[in-house]
mmCIF file of C-alpha atoms and ligand atoms in Angstrom:
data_model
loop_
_atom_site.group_PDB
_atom_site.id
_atom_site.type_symbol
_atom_site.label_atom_id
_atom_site.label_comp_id
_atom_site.label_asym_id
_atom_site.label_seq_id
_atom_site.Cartn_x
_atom_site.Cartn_y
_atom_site.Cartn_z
ATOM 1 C CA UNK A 1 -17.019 -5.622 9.440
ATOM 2 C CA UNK A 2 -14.002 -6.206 7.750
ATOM 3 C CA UNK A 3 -12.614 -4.005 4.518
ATOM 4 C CA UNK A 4 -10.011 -3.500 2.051
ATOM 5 C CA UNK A 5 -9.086 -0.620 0.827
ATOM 6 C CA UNK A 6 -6.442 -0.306 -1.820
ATOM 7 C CA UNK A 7 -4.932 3.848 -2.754
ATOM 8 C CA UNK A 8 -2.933 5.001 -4.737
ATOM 9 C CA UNK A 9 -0.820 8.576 -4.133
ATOM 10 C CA UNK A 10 2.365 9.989 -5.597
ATOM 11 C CA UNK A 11 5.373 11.520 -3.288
ATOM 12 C CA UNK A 12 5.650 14.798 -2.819
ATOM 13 C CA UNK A 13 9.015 15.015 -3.289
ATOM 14 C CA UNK A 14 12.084 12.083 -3.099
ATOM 15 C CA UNK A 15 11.826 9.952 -0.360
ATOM 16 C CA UNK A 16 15.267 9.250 1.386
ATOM 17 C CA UNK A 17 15.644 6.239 4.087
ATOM 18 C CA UNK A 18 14.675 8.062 6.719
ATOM 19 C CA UNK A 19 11.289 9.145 5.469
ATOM 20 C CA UNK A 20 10.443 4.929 4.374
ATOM 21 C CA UNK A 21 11.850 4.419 8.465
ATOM 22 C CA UNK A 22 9.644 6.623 9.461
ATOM 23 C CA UNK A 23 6.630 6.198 7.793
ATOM 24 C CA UNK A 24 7.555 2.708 8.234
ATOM 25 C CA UNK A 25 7.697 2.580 12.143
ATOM 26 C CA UNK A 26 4.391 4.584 12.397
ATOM 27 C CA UNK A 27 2.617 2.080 10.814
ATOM 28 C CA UNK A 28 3.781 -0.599 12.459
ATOM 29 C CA UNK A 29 3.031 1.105 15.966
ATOM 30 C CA UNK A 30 -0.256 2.798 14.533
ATOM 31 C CA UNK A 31 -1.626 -0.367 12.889
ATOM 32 C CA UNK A 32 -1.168 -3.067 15.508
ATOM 33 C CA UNK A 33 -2.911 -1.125 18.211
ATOM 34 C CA UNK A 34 -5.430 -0.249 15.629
ATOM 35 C CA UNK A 35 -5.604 -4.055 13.975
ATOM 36 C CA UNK A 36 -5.170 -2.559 10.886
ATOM 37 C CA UNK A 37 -3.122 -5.237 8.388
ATOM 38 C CA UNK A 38 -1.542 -4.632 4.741
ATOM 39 C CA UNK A 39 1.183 -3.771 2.943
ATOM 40 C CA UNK A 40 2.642 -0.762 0.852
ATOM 41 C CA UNK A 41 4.873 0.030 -2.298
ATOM 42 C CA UNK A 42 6.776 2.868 -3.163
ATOM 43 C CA UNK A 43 7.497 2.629 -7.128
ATOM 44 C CA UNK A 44 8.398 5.102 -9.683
ATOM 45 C CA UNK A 45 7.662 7.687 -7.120
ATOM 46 C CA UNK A 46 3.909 6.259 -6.357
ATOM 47 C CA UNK A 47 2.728 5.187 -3.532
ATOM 48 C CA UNK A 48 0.127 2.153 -3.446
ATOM 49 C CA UNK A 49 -0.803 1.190 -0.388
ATOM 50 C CA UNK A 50 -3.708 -1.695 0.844
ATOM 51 C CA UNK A 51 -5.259 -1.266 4.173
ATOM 52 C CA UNK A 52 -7.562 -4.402 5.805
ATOM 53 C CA UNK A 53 -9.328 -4.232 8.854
ATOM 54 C CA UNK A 54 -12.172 -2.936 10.959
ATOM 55 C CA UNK A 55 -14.025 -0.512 9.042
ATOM 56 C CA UNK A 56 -14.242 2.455 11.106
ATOM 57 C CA UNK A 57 -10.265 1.795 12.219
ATOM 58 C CA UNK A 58 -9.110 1.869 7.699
ATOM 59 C CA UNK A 59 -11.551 5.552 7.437
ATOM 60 C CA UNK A 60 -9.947 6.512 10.753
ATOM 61 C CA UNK A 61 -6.575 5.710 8.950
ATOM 62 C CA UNK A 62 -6.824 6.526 5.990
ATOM 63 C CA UNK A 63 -8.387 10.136 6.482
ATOM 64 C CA UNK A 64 -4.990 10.299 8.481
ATOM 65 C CA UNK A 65 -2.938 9.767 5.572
ATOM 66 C CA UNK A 66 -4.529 12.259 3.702
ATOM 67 C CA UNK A 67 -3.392 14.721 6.077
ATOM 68 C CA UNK A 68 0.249 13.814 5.410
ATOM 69 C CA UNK A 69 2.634 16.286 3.478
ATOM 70 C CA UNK A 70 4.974 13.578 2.048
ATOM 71 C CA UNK A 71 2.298 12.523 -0.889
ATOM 72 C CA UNK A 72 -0.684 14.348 -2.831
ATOM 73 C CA UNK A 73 -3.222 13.105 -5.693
ATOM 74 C CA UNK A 74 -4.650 10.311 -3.082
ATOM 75 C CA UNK A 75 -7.537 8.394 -4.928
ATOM 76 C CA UNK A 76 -9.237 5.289 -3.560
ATOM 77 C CA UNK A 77 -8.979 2.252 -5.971
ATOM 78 C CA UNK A 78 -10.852 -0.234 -4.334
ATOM 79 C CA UNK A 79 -13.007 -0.796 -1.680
ATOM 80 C CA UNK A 80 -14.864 -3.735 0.108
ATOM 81 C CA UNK A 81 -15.372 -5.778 2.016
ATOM 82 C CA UNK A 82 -13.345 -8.885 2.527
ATOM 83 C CA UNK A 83 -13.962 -12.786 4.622
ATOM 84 C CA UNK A 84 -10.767 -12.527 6.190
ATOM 85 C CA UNK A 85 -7.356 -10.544 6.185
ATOM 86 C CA UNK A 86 -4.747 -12.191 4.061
ATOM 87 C CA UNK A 87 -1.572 -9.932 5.427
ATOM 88 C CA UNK A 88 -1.798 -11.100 8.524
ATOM 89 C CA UNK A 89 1.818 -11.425 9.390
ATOM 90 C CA UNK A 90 2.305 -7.598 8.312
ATOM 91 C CA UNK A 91 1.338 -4.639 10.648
ATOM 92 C CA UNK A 92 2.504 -2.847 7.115
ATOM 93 C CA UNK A 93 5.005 -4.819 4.574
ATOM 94 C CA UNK A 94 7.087 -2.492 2.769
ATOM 95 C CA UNK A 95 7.719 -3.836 -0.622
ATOM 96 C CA UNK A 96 11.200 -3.434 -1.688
ATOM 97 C CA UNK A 97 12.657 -1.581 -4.749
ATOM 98 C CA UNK A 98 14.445 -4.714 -5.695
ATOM 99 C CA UNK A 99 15.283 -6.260 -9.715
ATOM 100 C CA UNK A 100 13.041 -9.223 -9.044
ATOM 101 C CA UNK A 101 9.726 -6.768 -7.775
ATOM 102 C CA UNK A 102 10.343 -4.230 -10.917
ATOM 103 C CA UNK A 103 9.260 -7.196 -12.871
ATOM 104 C CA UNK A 104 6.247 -7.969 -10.817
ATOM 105 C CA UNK A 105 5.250 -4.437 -11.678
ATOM 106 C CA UNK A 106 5.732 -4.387 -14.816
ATOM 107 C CA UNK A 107 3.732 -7.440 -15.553
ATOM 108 C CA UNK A 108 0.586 -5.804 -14.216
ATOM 109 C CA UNK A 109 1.283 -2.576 -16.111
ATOM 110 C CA UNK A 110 0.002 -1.386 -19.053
ATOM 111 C CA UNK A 111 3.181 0.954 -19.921
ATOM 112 C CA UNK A 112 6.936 1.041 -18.696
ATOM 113 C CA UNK A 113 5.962 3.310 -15.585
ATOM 114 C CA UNK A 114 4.108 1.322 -12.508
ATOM 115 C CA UNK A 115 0.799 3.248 -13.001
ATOM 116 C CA UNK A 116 -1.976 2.216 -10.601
ATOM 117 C CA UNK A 117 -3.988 4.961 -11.015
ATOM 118 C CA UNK A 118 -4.782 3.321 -14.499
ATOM 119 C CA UNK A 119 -5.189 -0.411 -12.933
ATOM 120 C CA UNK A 120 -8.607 -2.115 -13.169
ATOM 121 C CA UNK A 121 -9.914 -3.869 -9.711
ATOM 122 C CA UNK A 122 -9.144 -6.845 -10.615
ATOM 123 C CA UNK A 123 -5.917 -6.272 -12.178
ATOM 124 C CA UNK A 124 -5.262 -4.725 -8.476
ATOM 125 C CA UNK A 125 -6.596 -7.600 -6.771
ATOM 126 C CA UNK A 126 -3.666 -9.899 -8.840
ATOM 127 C CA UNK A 127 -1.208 -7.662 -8.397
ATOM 128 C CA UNK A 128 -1.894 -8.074 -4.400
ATOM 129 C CA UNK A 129 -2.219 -12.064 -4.849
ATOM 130 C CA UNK A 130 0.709 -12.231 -6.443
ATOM 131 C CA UNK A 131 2.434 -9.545 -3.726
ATOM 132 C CA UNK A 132 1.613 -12.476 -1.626
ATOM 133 C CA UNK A 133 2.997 -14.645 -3.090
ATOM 134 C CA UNK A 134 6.195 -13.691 -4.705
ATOM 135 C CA UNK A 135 7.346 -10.426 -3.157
ATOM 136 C CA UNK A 136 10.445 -9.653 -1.662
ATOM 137 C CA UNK A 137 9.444 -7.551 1.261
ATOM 138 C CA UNK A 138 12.060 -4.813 2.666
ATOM 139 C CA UNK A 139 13.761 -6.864 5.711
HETATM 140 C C1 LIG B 201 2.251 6.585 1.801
HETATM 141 C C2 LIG B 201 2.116 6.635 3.296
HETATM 142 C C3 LIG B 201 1.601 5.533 3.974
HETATM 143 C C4 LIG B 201 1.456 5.567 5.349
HETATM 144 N N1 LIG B 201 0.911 4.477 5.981
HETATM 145 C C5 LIG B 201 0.660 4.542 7.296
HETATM 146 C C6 LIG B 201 0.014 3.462 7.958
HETATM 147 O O1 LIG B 201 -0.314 2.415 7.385
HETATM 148 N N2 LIG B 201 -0.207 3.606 9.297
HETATM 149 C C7 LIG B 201 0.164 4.714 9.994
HETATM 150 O O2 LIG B 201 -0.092 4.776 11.200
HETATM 151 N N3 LIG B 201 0.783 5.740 9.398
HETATM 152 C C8 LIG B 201 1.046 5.687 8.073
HETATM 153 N N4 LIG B 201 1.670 6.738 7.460
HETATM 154 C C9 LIG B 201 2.120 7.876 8.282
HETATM 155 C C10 LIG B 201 0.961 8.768 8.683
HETATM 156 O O3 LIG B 201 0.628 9.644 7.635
HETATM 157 C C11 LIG B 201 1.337 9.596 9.932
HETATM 158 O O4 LIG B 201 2.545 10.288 9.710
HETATM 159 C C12 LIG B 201 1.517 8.703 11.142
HETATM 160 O O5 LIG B 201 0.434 7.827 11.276
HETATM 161 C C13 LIG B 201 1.633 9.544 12.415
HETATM 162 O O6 LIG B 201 1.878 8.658 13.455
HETATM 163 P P1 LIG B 201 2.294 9.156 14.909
HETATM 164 O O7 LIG B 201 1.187 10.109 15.337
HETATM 165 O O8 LIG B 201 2.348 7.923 15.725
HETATM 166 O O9 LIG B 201 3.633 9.821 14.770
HETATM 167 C C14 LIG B 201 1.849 6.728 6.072
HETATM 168 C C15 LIG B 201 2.366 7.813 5.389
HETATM 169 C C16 LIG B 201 2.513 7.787 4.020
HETATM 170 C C17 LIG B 201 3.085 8.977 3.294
#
């Protein structure tokens, strides 16, 4: 059965290239053996990450994740189950901290700071169509 699951977390402390590289290269070797799909932000310090696939393989994931120093306060935003993937081309995206995404952030916040904690499902679900969309991903 196929999920999503959508999380939100906040870094632990400043993330420098190396840690996005890392975190980065994991995923992409984790999550194609794994045929987990998705893609992740890093925004005003939060994380918000959306993992599809195989049930048991997101869990097995994302109970991972919560073992991992470099962010605290997890909390799941969404869960469910989905017809199909839709980031199939991504192992994990990385969204990039570029002009043209701080405005895509903005628009689905409901203050200055990107605060998904405070997002409603379905304003999460947009903000993912439109990452689809319109996002300038982190070549
Ligand atoms: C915000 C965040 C997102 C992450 N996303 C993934 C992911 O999608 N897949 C993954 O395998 N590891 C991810 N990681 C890294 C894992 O926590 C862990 O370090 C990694 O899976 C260990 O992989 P390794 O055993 O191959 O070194 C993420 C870490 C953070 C902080």
């Amino acid at each position: 059965m196929l999920i999503q699951l959508i999380y939100a977390s906040r870094a632990s402390r400043v993330l420098g290239p190396a840690d996005i590289k890392d975190i980065l290269g994991a995923s992409q070797r984790n999550n194609a053996r794994a045929g987990v799909t998705g893609a992740l932000c890093l925004h005003d310090g939060i994380f918000l990450q959306l993992l599809e696939g195989d049930r048991s393989a997101v869990n097995v994931l994302y109970h991972r994740l919560l073992q991992d120093p470099r962010h605290r306060d997890p909390a799941v935003l969404d869960l469910c189950e989905i017809p199909h993937r839709r980031f199939t081309g991504w192992s994990m995206g990385l969204i990039a901290a570029v002009e043209a995404n701080r405005q895509l952030f903005l628009k689905y916040s409901r203050t200055a700071a990107f605060d998904p904690y405070g997002m409603s499902t379905a304003t999460l679900r947009s903000f993912f169509d439109e990452v689809l969309e319109n996002v300038r991903w982190l070549e």
